[in-house]
Coordinates of C-alpha atoms and ligand atoms in Angstrom, one line a residue:
X1 CA -5.5 -28.6 15.5
X2 CA -6.8 -27.7 19.1
X3 CA -10.4 -26.3 18.6
X4 CA -12.5 -24.3 20.7
X5 CA -16.1 -22.5 20.3
X6 CA -14.4 -19.3 19.3
X7 CA -11.8 -21.0 17.1
X8 CA -14.8 -22.9 15.1
X9 CA -16.9 -19.9 14.9
X10 CA -13.7 -17.6 13.4
X11 CA -13.3 -20.3 11.0
X12 CA -17.0 -20.6 10.3
X13 CA -16.5 -16.9 9.1
X14 CA -13.4 -17.5 7.1
X15 CA -11.0 -20.6 7.6
X16 CA -8.1 -17.9 7.3
X17 CA -8.7 -15.6 10.1
X18 CA -7.7 -18.9 12.7
X19 CA -5.0 -19.4 10.1
X20 CA -3.4 -16.1 11.0
X21 CA -4.2 -15.9 14.0
X22 CA -1.6 -18.8 14.2
X23 CA 1.1 -18.1 11.9
X24 CA 0.8 -13.7 11.3
X25 CA -1.4 -12.7 14.2
X26 CA 1.2 -9.4 14.1
X27 CA -0.5 -8.1 10.8
X28 CA -3.9 -8.1 12.5
X29 CA -5.7 -4.5 13.0
X30 CA -6.8 -4.2 16.5
X31 CA -10.5 -3.8 17.1
X32 CA -12.1 -2.6 20.2
X33 CA -14.8 -4.7 21.7
X34 CA -13.9 -4.2 25.3
X35 CA -17.3 -3.2 26.3
X36 CA -18.9 -5.7 24.6
X37 CA -16.9 -8.5 26.4
X38 CA -17.4 -6.7 29.7
X39 CA -21.2 -6.7 28.8
X40 CA -20.8 -10.3 28.1
X41 CA -19.5 -10.9 31.2
X42 CA -22.2 -9.5 33.3
X43 CA -25.2 -11.1 31.4
X44 CA -23.3 -14.5 31.5
X45 CA -22.7 -14.0 35.2
X46 CA -26.3 -13.5 35.5
X47 CA -28.0 -15.6 33.1
X48 CA -26.0 -18.6 35.6
X49 CA -28.9 -17.9 37.9
X50 CA -31.6 -18.6 35.8
X51 CA -32.1 -22.1 36.7
X52 CA -31.6 -21.7 40.8
X53 CA -28.7 -23.6 42.2
X54 CA -25.2 -24.0 40.2
X55 CA -22.1 -25.3 40.4
X56 CA -19.3 -23.3 38.3
X57 CA -16.5 -25.1 37.0
X58 CA -13.1 -23.1 37.8
X59 CA -11.5 -21.4 35.3
X60 CA -8.5 -22.7 34.4
X61 CA -5.2 -22.1 32.0
X62 CA -4.8 -26.2 32.3
X63 CA -7.9 -27.3 30.1
X64 CA -7.5 -30.7 31.6
X65 CA -8.2 -29.3 35.2
X66 CA -12.0 -27.9 33.9
X67 CA -12.7 -30.8 32.4
X68 CA -11.6 -33.2 35.9
X69 CA -13.5 -30.8 37.3
X70 CA -16.7 -31.2 35.2
X71 CA -15.9 -35.2 35.4
X72 CA -16.4 -34.8 38.6
X73 CA -19.7 -33.1 39.2
X74 CA -21.7 -35.4 36.5
X75 CA -20.2 -38.2 38.5
X76 CA -21.8 -36.4 41.8
X77 CA -25.1 -36.2 39.7
X78 CA -25.3 -31.7 40.2
X79 CA -27.6 -30.9 38.2
X80 CA -26.9 -27.5 37.1
X81 CA -22.9 -27.0 35.9
X82 CA -21.7 -23.8 34.3
X83 CA -19.0 -23.7 32.1
X84 CA -18.7 -27.3 32.1
X85 CA -15.8 -28.7 30.3
X86 CA -15.0 -30.8 27.5
X87 CA -12.8 -32.7 25.0
X88 CA -13.8 -34.9 22.2
X89 CA -10.8 -35.4 19.5
X90 CA -9.0 -32.6 20.4
X91 CA -12.5 -30.3 19.8
X92 CA -13.0 -28.6 23.0
X93 CA -16.0 -26.7 24.8
X94 CA -17.2 -24.7 27.5
X95 CA -20.9 -24.9 27.8
X96 CA -22.4 -22.0 29.7
X97 CA -24.8 -23.6 31.1
X98 CA -25.4 -27.4 31.2
X99 CA -28.5 -28.6 33.3
X100 CA -28.5 -32.6 33.8
X101 CA -31.6 -34.5 34.5
X102 CA -30.5 -38.6 34.9
X103 CA -28.6 -39.6 31.9
X104 CA -30.2 -36.6 29.6
X105 CA -28.3 -33.0 29.3
X106 CA -29.4 -30.1 28.3
X107 CA -27.2 -27.0 27.1
X108 CA -27.8 -23.4 27.2
X109 CA -25.7 -20.7 25.5
X110 CA -25.4 -17.4 26.6
X111 CA -25.7 -14.5 24.4
X112 CA -25.9 -10.9 25.4
X113 CA -27.1 -9.6 22.0
X114 CA -30.9 -8.9 21.4
X115 CA -31.5 -11.5 19.0
X116 CA -30.3 -14.9 17.9
X117 CA -27.2 -14.7 14.8
X118 CA -26.3 -17.3 12.7
X119 CA -22.7 -17.6 13.9
X120 CA -25.1 -18.4 17.3
X121 CA -26.2 -21.6 15.6
X122 CA -23.1 -22.4 14.6
X123 CA -21.6 -21.9 18.2
X124 CA -24.0 -24.4 19.8
X125 CA -24.1 -26.8 17.2
X126 CA -20.0 -27.3 17.9
X127 CA -21.2 -27.5 21.5
X128 CA -23.4 -30.0 20.6
X129 CA -21.2 -32.0 18.2
X130 CA -18.5 -32.2 20.9
X131 CA -21.2 -33.7 23.8
X132 CA -22.2 -35.8 21.2
X133 CA -19.1 -37.4 20.6
X134 CA -18.2 -38.2 23.8
X135 CA -21.9 -40.2 24.2
X136 CA -23.9 -37.9 26.3
X137 CA -27.3 -37.8 25.2
X138 CA -28.2 -34.1 25.1
X139 CA -32.0 -33.6 24.5
X140 CA -32.3 -29.9 24.2
X141 CA -29.9 -27.2 23.2
X142 CA -31.2 -23.3 23.5
X143 CA -29.9 -19.8 23.3
X144 CA -30.2 -17.6 26.2
X145 CA -30.0 -13.8 24.7
X146 CA -31.2 -10.6 26.5
X147 CA -35.1 -9.7 25.5
X148 CA -34.7 -6.0 24.6
X149 CA -38.5 -5.0 25.6
X150 CA -38.0 -5.9 29.4
X151 CA -38.1 -2.8 31.3
X152 CA -36.7 -2.8 34.4
X153 CA -39.3 -2.0 37.5
X154 CA -37.7 -3.0 41.2
X155 CA -35.6 -6.2 41.2
X156 CA -34.5 -7.7 37.9
X157 CA -36.4 -10.2 37.2
X158 CA -34.6 -13.0 35.4
X159 CA -37.4 -14.5 33.6
X160 CA -38.0 -11.6 31.4
X161 CA -34.8 -9.8 31.1
X162 CA -33.9 -13.1 29.0
X163 CA -35.3 -15.2 26.6
X164 CA -34.8 -18.5 26.0
X165 CA -35.2 -19.6 22.6
X166 CA -35.1 -23.7 21.8
X167 CA -32.7 -24.3 18.8
X168 CA -32.4 -28.1 19.1
X169 CA -33.7 -28.6 15.8
X170 CA -31.6 -27.0 13.4
X171 CA -28.7 -28.2 15.6
X172 CA -29.8 -31.2 14.8
X173 CA -29.7 -30.4 11.2
X174 CA -26.3 -29.0 11.0
X175 CA -24.4 -31.9 12.7
X176 CA -23.1 -33.5 9.2
X177 CA -21.6 -29.6 8.5
X178 CA -20.3 -29.4 11.6
X179 CA -18.5 -33.1 10.5
X180 CA -17.3 -31.8 7.5
X181 CA -16.6 -28.1 8.9
X182 CA -13.8 -30.0 11.5
X183 CA -12.2 -31.4 8.7
X184 CA -11.6 -28.5 6.5
X185 CA -10.3 -26.8 9.6
X186 CA -7.9 -29.7 10.2
X187 CA -6.7 -29.9 6.4
X188 CA -6.4 -25.8 6.5
X189 CA -4.2 -25.5 9.5
X190 CA -1.8 -27.8 8.5
X191 CA -0.4 -26.1 5.5
X192 CA 1.8 -23.6 6.6
X193 CA 2.0 -21.7 2.8
X194 CA -0.6 -18.9 3.6
X195 CA -3.3 -19.2 1.1
X196 CA -4.2 -16.0 -1.5
X197 CA -7.4 -15.8 -0.3
X198 CA -9.7 -12.9 -1.7
X199 CA -12.0 -10.2 0.3
X200 CA -15.8 -11.1 0.1
X201 CA -18.3 -10.0 2.1
X202 CA -17.9 -12.6 4.8
X203 CA -14.9 -10.4 6.0
X204 CA -17.4 -8.1 7.6
X205 CA -19.9 -10.8 8.4
X206 CA -20.8 -11.3 11.2
X207 CA -17.7 -9.6 12.3
X208 CA -15.5 -7.1 11.3
X209 CA -12.3 -8.9 10.6
X210 CA -9.2 -7.6 12.2
X211 CA -7.0 -8.8 8.8
X212 CA -9.2 -6.6 6.5
X213 CA -6.6 -4.1 5.8
X214 CA -3.7 -6.7 5.3
X215 CA -5.8 -8.8 3.0
X216 CA -6.9 -5.9 0.9
X217 CA -3.9 -4.1 0.7
X218 CA -3.0 -4.8 -2.6
X219 CA -6.1 -2.5 -3.7
X220 CA -4.6 0.6 -4.8
X221 CA -5.5 3.6 -2.8
X222 CA -8.1 5.3 -3.5
X223 CA -10.7 2.3 -3.6
X224 CA -14.2 1.5 -3.4
X225 CA -13.5 0.1 0.3
X226 CA -12.9 4.5 1.3
X227 CA -16.7 5.3 0.0
X228 CA -18.5 7.1 3.0
X229 CA -22.2 5.6 3.5
X230 CA -22.0 2.8 1.2
X231 CA -23.1 -0.9 2.0
X232 CA -20.2 -3.5 2.8
X233 CA -23.3 -5.6 0.0
X234 CA -22.4 -3.1 -2.6
X235 CA -19.2 -2.4 -2.2
X236 CA -18.4 -6.0 -3.2
X237 CA -20.7 -6.2 -5.4
X238 CA -18.6 -3.4 -7.5
X239 CA -15.1 -5.3 -6.5
X240 CA -16.4 -8.3 -8.1
X241 CA -17.0 -6.8 -10.9
X242 CA -13.8 -5.5 -11.0
X243 CA -15.0 -1.8 -10.9
X244 CA -12.9 -0.9 -7.3
X245 CA -10.4 1.9 -8.3
X246 CA -12.1 5.4 -7.7
X247 CA -11.0 5.9 -11.5
X248 CA -13.3 3.3 -12.5
X249 CA -16.4 4.1 -10.1
X250 CA -16.8 7.8 -11.7
X251 CA -18.6 6.4 -14.5
X252 CA -20.7 3.9 -12.5
X253 CA -24.7 4.6 -12.0
X254 CA -24.0 5.1 -8.2
X255 CA -25.1 8.5 -5.7
X256 CA -24.3 11.3 -6.6
X257 CA -22.5 11.8 -3.2
X258 CA -20.6 8.9 -3.9
X259 CA -19.4 10.5 -6.6
X260 CA -18.8 13.7 -5.1
X261 CA -16.7 12.4 -2.3
X262 CA -14.4 10.5 -5.4
X263 CA -14.3 13.3 -7.6
X264 CA -13.2 15.5 -4.8
X265 CA -10.3 13.4 -3.4
X266 CA -9.1 12.6 -7.2
X267 CA -9.0 16.6 -8.4
X268 CA -8.0 18.1 -5.0
X269 CA -11.0 20.1 -6.2
X270 CA -12.1 23.5 -4.0
X271 CA -14.3 23.8 -1.4
X272 CA -17.9 23.4 -2.4
X273 CA -20.1 26.0 -0.3
X274 CA -23.6 26.6 -1.2
X275 CA -24.4 30.3 0.4
X276 CA -27.7 30.4 -0.4
X277 CA -28.6 27.2 1.6
X278 CA -26.3 28.4 4.2
X279 CA -27.9 31.1 5.1
X280 CA -31.8 29.8 4.9
X281 CA -29.8 27.4 7.5
X282 CA -28.8 30.0 9.6
X283 CA -32.1 32.1 9.4
X284 CA -33.9 29.1 11.2
X285 CA -31.7 30.1 14.2
X286 CA -32.3 32.5 17.0
X287 CA -30.6 33.9 20.0
X288 CA -29.9 33.5 22.7
X289 CA -28.5 30.2 21.6
X290 CA -27.6 26.8 23.6
X291 CA -25.2 24.3 22.1
X292 CA -26.0 21.2 24.0
X293 CA -24.4 17.6 23.7
X294 CA -24.8 14.7 25.8
X295 CA -22.9 11.8 26.7
X296 CA -24.4 8.4 27.7
X297 CA -23.9 4.8 28.5
X298 CA -25.5 2.0 27.8
X299 CA -26.2 -1.2 29.7
X300 CA -27.2 -5.0 28.7
X301 CA -28.7 -5.3 32.7
X302 CA -30.2 -2.1 33.2
X303 CA -29.0 -0.9 37.0
X304 CA -32.2 1.2 37.7
X305 CA -36.0 1.0 37.0
X306 CA -37.4 2.3 34.2
X307 CA -34.9 1.2 31.8
X308 CA -34.8 -1.2 29.3
X309 CA -31.2 -3.0 27.9
X310 CA -29.4 -0.9 25.8
X311 CA -31.4 2.1 26.7
X312 CA -29.6 5.4 26.5
X313 CA -29.1 6.6 29.8
X314 CA -27.3 10.7 29.8
X315 CA -24.7 11.1 33.0
X316 CA -23.3 14.3 31.5
X317 CA -23.7 17.2 29.3
X318 CA -21.9 20.9 28.2
X319 CA -23.7 23.6 27.2
X320 CA -22.1 26.6 25.6
X321 CA -24.3 29.6 25.7
X322 CA -24.6 33.1 23.0
X323 CA -27.1 35.1 24.5
X324 CA -26.2 37.7 20.9
X325 CA -24.1 36.4 17.7
X326 CA -21.4 38.6 19.0
X327 CA -21.4 38.3 23.2
X328 CA -19.5 36.5 25.3
X329 CA -19.7 32.9 24.8
X330 CA -20.5 30.7 28.7
X331 CA -20.2 27.4 29.6
X332 CA -22.0 25.4 31.9
X333 CA -21.8 21.4 32.1
X334 CA -23.0 18.1 33.8
X335 CA -21.3 15.4 35.1
X336 CA -23.1 13.2 37.4
X337 CA -21.0 11.1 40.2
X338 CA -20.7 7.6 39.1
X339 CA -22.6 4.8 40.5
X340 CA -25.8 6.3 41.2
X341 CA -28.8 7.1 38.6
X342 CA -28.2 10.2 37.1
X343 CA -31.1 11.0 34.9
X344 CA -33.1 13.0 37.6
X345 CA -30.4 15.5 38.4
X346 CA -29.4 15.7 35.0
X347 CA -32.8 16.5 34.2
X348 CA -33.1 19.0 36.8
X349 CA -29.9 20.8 36.3
X350 CA -31.1 20.5 32.7
X351 CA -34.2 22.3 33.4
X352 CA -32.1 24.8 35.3
X353 CA -29.5 26.1 32.7
X354 CA -31.8 26.3 29.2
X355 CA -35.3 28.3 29.5
X356 CA -38.4 27.3 27.6
X357 CA -38.5 28.8 24.2
X358 CA -34.9 29.0 23.6
X359 CA -32.9 27.6 20.8
X360 CA -30.9 25.1 21.2
X361 CA -28.7 23.7 18.8
X362 CA -27.3 19.9 18.8
X363 CA -25.2 17.8 16.3
X364 CA -26.9 15.1 14.7
X365 CA -30.0 16.2 17.0
X366 CA -31.9 13.0 16.7
X367 CA -30.2 11.6 19.4
X368 CA -30.0 14.6 22.0
X369 CA -33.8 14.5 21.2
X370 CA -34.3 10.8 21.9
X371 CA -32.5 11.5 25.4
X372 CA -34.8 14.4 26.6
X373 CA -37.7 12.8 25.3
X374 CA -37.1 9.5 27.5
X375 CA -36.4 12.4 30.8
X376 CA -39.8 13.8 29.8
X377 CA -41.7 10.7 29.7
X378 CA -39.8 9.4 33.1
X379 CA -40.3 13.0 35.2
X380 CA -44.1 14.4 34.4
X381 CA -42.9 17.6 36.4
X382 CA -40.6 18.2 33.9
X383 CA -42.0 17.5 31.0
X384 CA -43.2 20.7 29.8
X385 CA -39.6 22.6 29.9
X386 CA -37.9 19.3 28.5
X387 CA -40.6 19.0 25.1
X388 CA -40.2 22.5 24.7
X389 CA -36.0 21.7 24.6
X390 CA -37.0 19.4 22.5
X391 CA -39.3 21.1 20.2
X392 CA -36.7 24.5 19.9
X393 CA -34.0 21.9 19.1
X394 CA -31.7 22.8 15.6
X395 CA -29.5 20.6 14.3
X396 CA -26.2 22.1 12.5
X397 CA -25.5 19.1 11.1
X398 CA -28.1 19.5 8.2
X399 CA -25.5 22.1 6.2
X400 CA -22.9 19.3 6.3
X401 CA -25.3 16.4 5.8
X402 CA -27.4 18.0 2.6
X403 CA -23.5 19.1 1.3
X404 CA -24.1 22.8 1.0
X405 CA -20.8 23.2 2.6
X406 CA -18.5 20.1 1.4
X407 CA -14.8 19.4 1.4
X408 CA -12.4 16.9 0.3
X409 CA -10.7 16.2 3.6
X410 CA -14.5 15.2 5.1
X411 CA -13.8 12.5 3.3
X412 CA -17.6 12.0 2.4
X413 CA -18.6 12.3 6.0
X414 CA -21.0 14.3 7.9
X415 CA -19.5 13.6 11.5
X416 CA -18.5 16.6 13.7
X417 CA -15.4 14.2 13.9
X418 CA -14.6 14.7 10.0
X419 CA -16.1 18.3 9.8
X420 CA -14.4 20.1 12.3
X421 CA -10.6 19.2 11.2
X422 CA -11.9 19.9 7.5
X423 CA -12.5 23.3 8.8
X424 CA -10.0 24.3 11.4
X425 CA -7.0 21.8 9.8
X426 CA -4.6 24.1 11.6
X427 CA -6.4 24.6 15.2
X428 CA -4.8 22.6 18.0
X429 CA -7.4 23.5 20.6
X430 CA -10.6 21.9 17.8
X431 CA -7.9 18.6 17.9
X432 CA -9.4 15.9 19.9
X433 CA -6.4 13.9 19.7
X434 CA -5.1 16.5 21.9
X435 CA -7.4 15.5 24.7
X436 CA -6.2 12.9 27.2
X437 CA -8.3 9.4 27.9
X438 CA -10.8 10.4 26.2
X439 CA -11.6 11.3 22.6
X440 CA -15.1 9.9 21.5
X441 CA -18.8 9.1 22.5
X442 CA -17.7 5.7 23.2
X443 CA -14.5 6.1 25.5
X444 CA -16.9 8.4 27.2
X445 CA -19.0 5.9 27.8
X446 CA -16.1 3.5 28.9
X447 CA -14.4 5.7 31.4
X448 CA -18.0 6.3 33.1
X449 CA -18.4 3.1 33.3
X450 CA -15.2 2.0 34.7
X451 CA -14.5 4.9 36.7
X452 CA -15.1 3.7 40.6
X453 CA -12.4 0.6 39.8
X454 CA -10.0 3.9 40.5
X455 CA -8.8 5.4 43.5
X456 CA -10.8 8.7 44.2
X457 CA -7.4 10.9 43.4
X458 CA -7.5 9.0 40.0
X459 CA -11.2 9.6 39.4
X460 CA -10.7 13.8 39.5
X461 CA -8.1 13.4 37.0
X462 CA -10.4 11.6 34.9
X463 CA -13.6 13.0 35.3
X464 CA -11.5 16.5 34.4
X465 CA -10.4 14.5 31.3
X466 CA -13.9 13.7 30.3
X467 CA -15.4 16.7 31.0
X468 CA -12.7 18.9 28.6
X469 CA -14.0 16.2 25.8
X470 CA -17.9 16.9 26.8
X471 CA -16.8 21.0 26.4
X472 CA -15.0 20.4 23.2
X473 CA -17.8 18.7 21.5
X474 CA -20.1 21.9 22.2
X475 CA -17.3 24.6 21.8
X476 CA -16.7 22.9 18.1
X477 CA -20.2 23.4 17.6
X478 CA -19.6 27.1 18.4
X479 CA -16.8 26.9 15.8
X480 CA -18.7 25.7 13.2
X481 CA -21.2 28.1 13.5
X482 CA -19.0 30.7 13.4
X483 CA -17.3 29.3 10.3
X484 CA -20.9 29.2 8.6
X485 CA -21.6 32.9 9.2
X486 CA -18.5 33.8 8.6
X487 CA -18.1 32.1 4.7
X488 CA -21.9 33.9 4.2
X489 CA -20.2 37.2 5.5
X490 CA -17.3 37.2 3.2
X491 CA -19.7 36.0 0.2
X492 CA -21.1 39.4 0.9
X493 CA -17.6 40.8 0.3
Ligands
SF4_1 S1 -10.3 -10.6 5.9 FE1 -11.2 -11.8 4.8 S2 -10.0 -12.9 3.6 FE2 -8.9 -12.2 5.2 S3 -9.2 -13.6 7.0 FE3 -10.3 -12.0 7.2 S4 -12.1 -12.7 6.4 FE4 -10.4 -14.0 5.6

């Protein structure tokens, strides 16, 4: 089989991924990794500048063109070549950065993550194998990855943004393994008959396999992989002992919350509502009440000052306001123009919209609190007010996280995306599926980050959809809170 870096790495995870890709790719479940790819592209581009001047091998569907262009560059003693491409016995690879010093070579594999994972070592070991097989003297193999501790001040400092880790010794120690693995892959791929391979931990590590649903389709509908919150490791521990059906799991010593999820779904239980605890939660809330939800984006390469790679940067919020429990619902919102640092404008509007010392409600408030704390640190003149918002925040998730209110249709989750349809199954106005374009936080973030790719007119429509999504997030909180009041009221009757 004609191998590449990515194919080799897939086979390291599981040979069958490669086999299904070739013979049965239609059974895959798509995994959305568009933002990961986008981050990877930006990081790759920037890392090319790490060692000064370089020549880029032109990408071509025809790999021979890339290989021939690389040969030309090497002949002309170009010191730094990016995407340098090679083929050794049907094993192809493009090296992110190749440094040439006379007849010695260094290879650099660029990753957009903040740490090194084992699969990166397999990746670069495969590249070394290819170059070494062609007789090139590779003296150094390094992984280049993002330094999470970097904070941007002014121009990007590439030497600080990237960590360069020398992994030559590990790469050398893995060469026999690479050789054997390539033989194994070739034999495996020659077989046209599908292997009956059992699922295992490797289906999720290093990446969630798109074929998991297909490979686990023989399991009955309710099984251990449907349990929310249990670690993958524990799920496979039970699976390997043959304990994976809900009915079998009921006799296991597992967390009460898992047992409760199983019991509710198996036995079609009535809703569980612990009035006393819900009352206690409601007693912590005071009016006027502000329902707050942020949308944020993350960048591998910080665009603005005082930001680290992958830090959450707020660009939008929705705020519903109730002056008293029965008063008219008010709403305000913020959505920055794209391509400008949104933080100061957002912080200014936030302190204008939310007075000091009022009760603020969020769902999973640690996220909102983190955002506010960073803004307070960044803008000392707003710090006191922002920290007052921070200190007066309450978490609407608590009654659901504590299972004071639980229904079988929450499927073990306390995310608002599960809680809301479980509490309001027939309310179309609360159904995220009815929204256009933006249905969840990551879509909001991706949409914001790609907004400038669209025409002005298109941007207007997209922005409206973004506002509608964020509006629903806080409106959902208003409705969830009203439901809590309702069950308490009904209990009194
Ligand atoms: S789901 Fe698991 S067994 Fe099936 S192809 Fe993926 S990794 Fe292999």
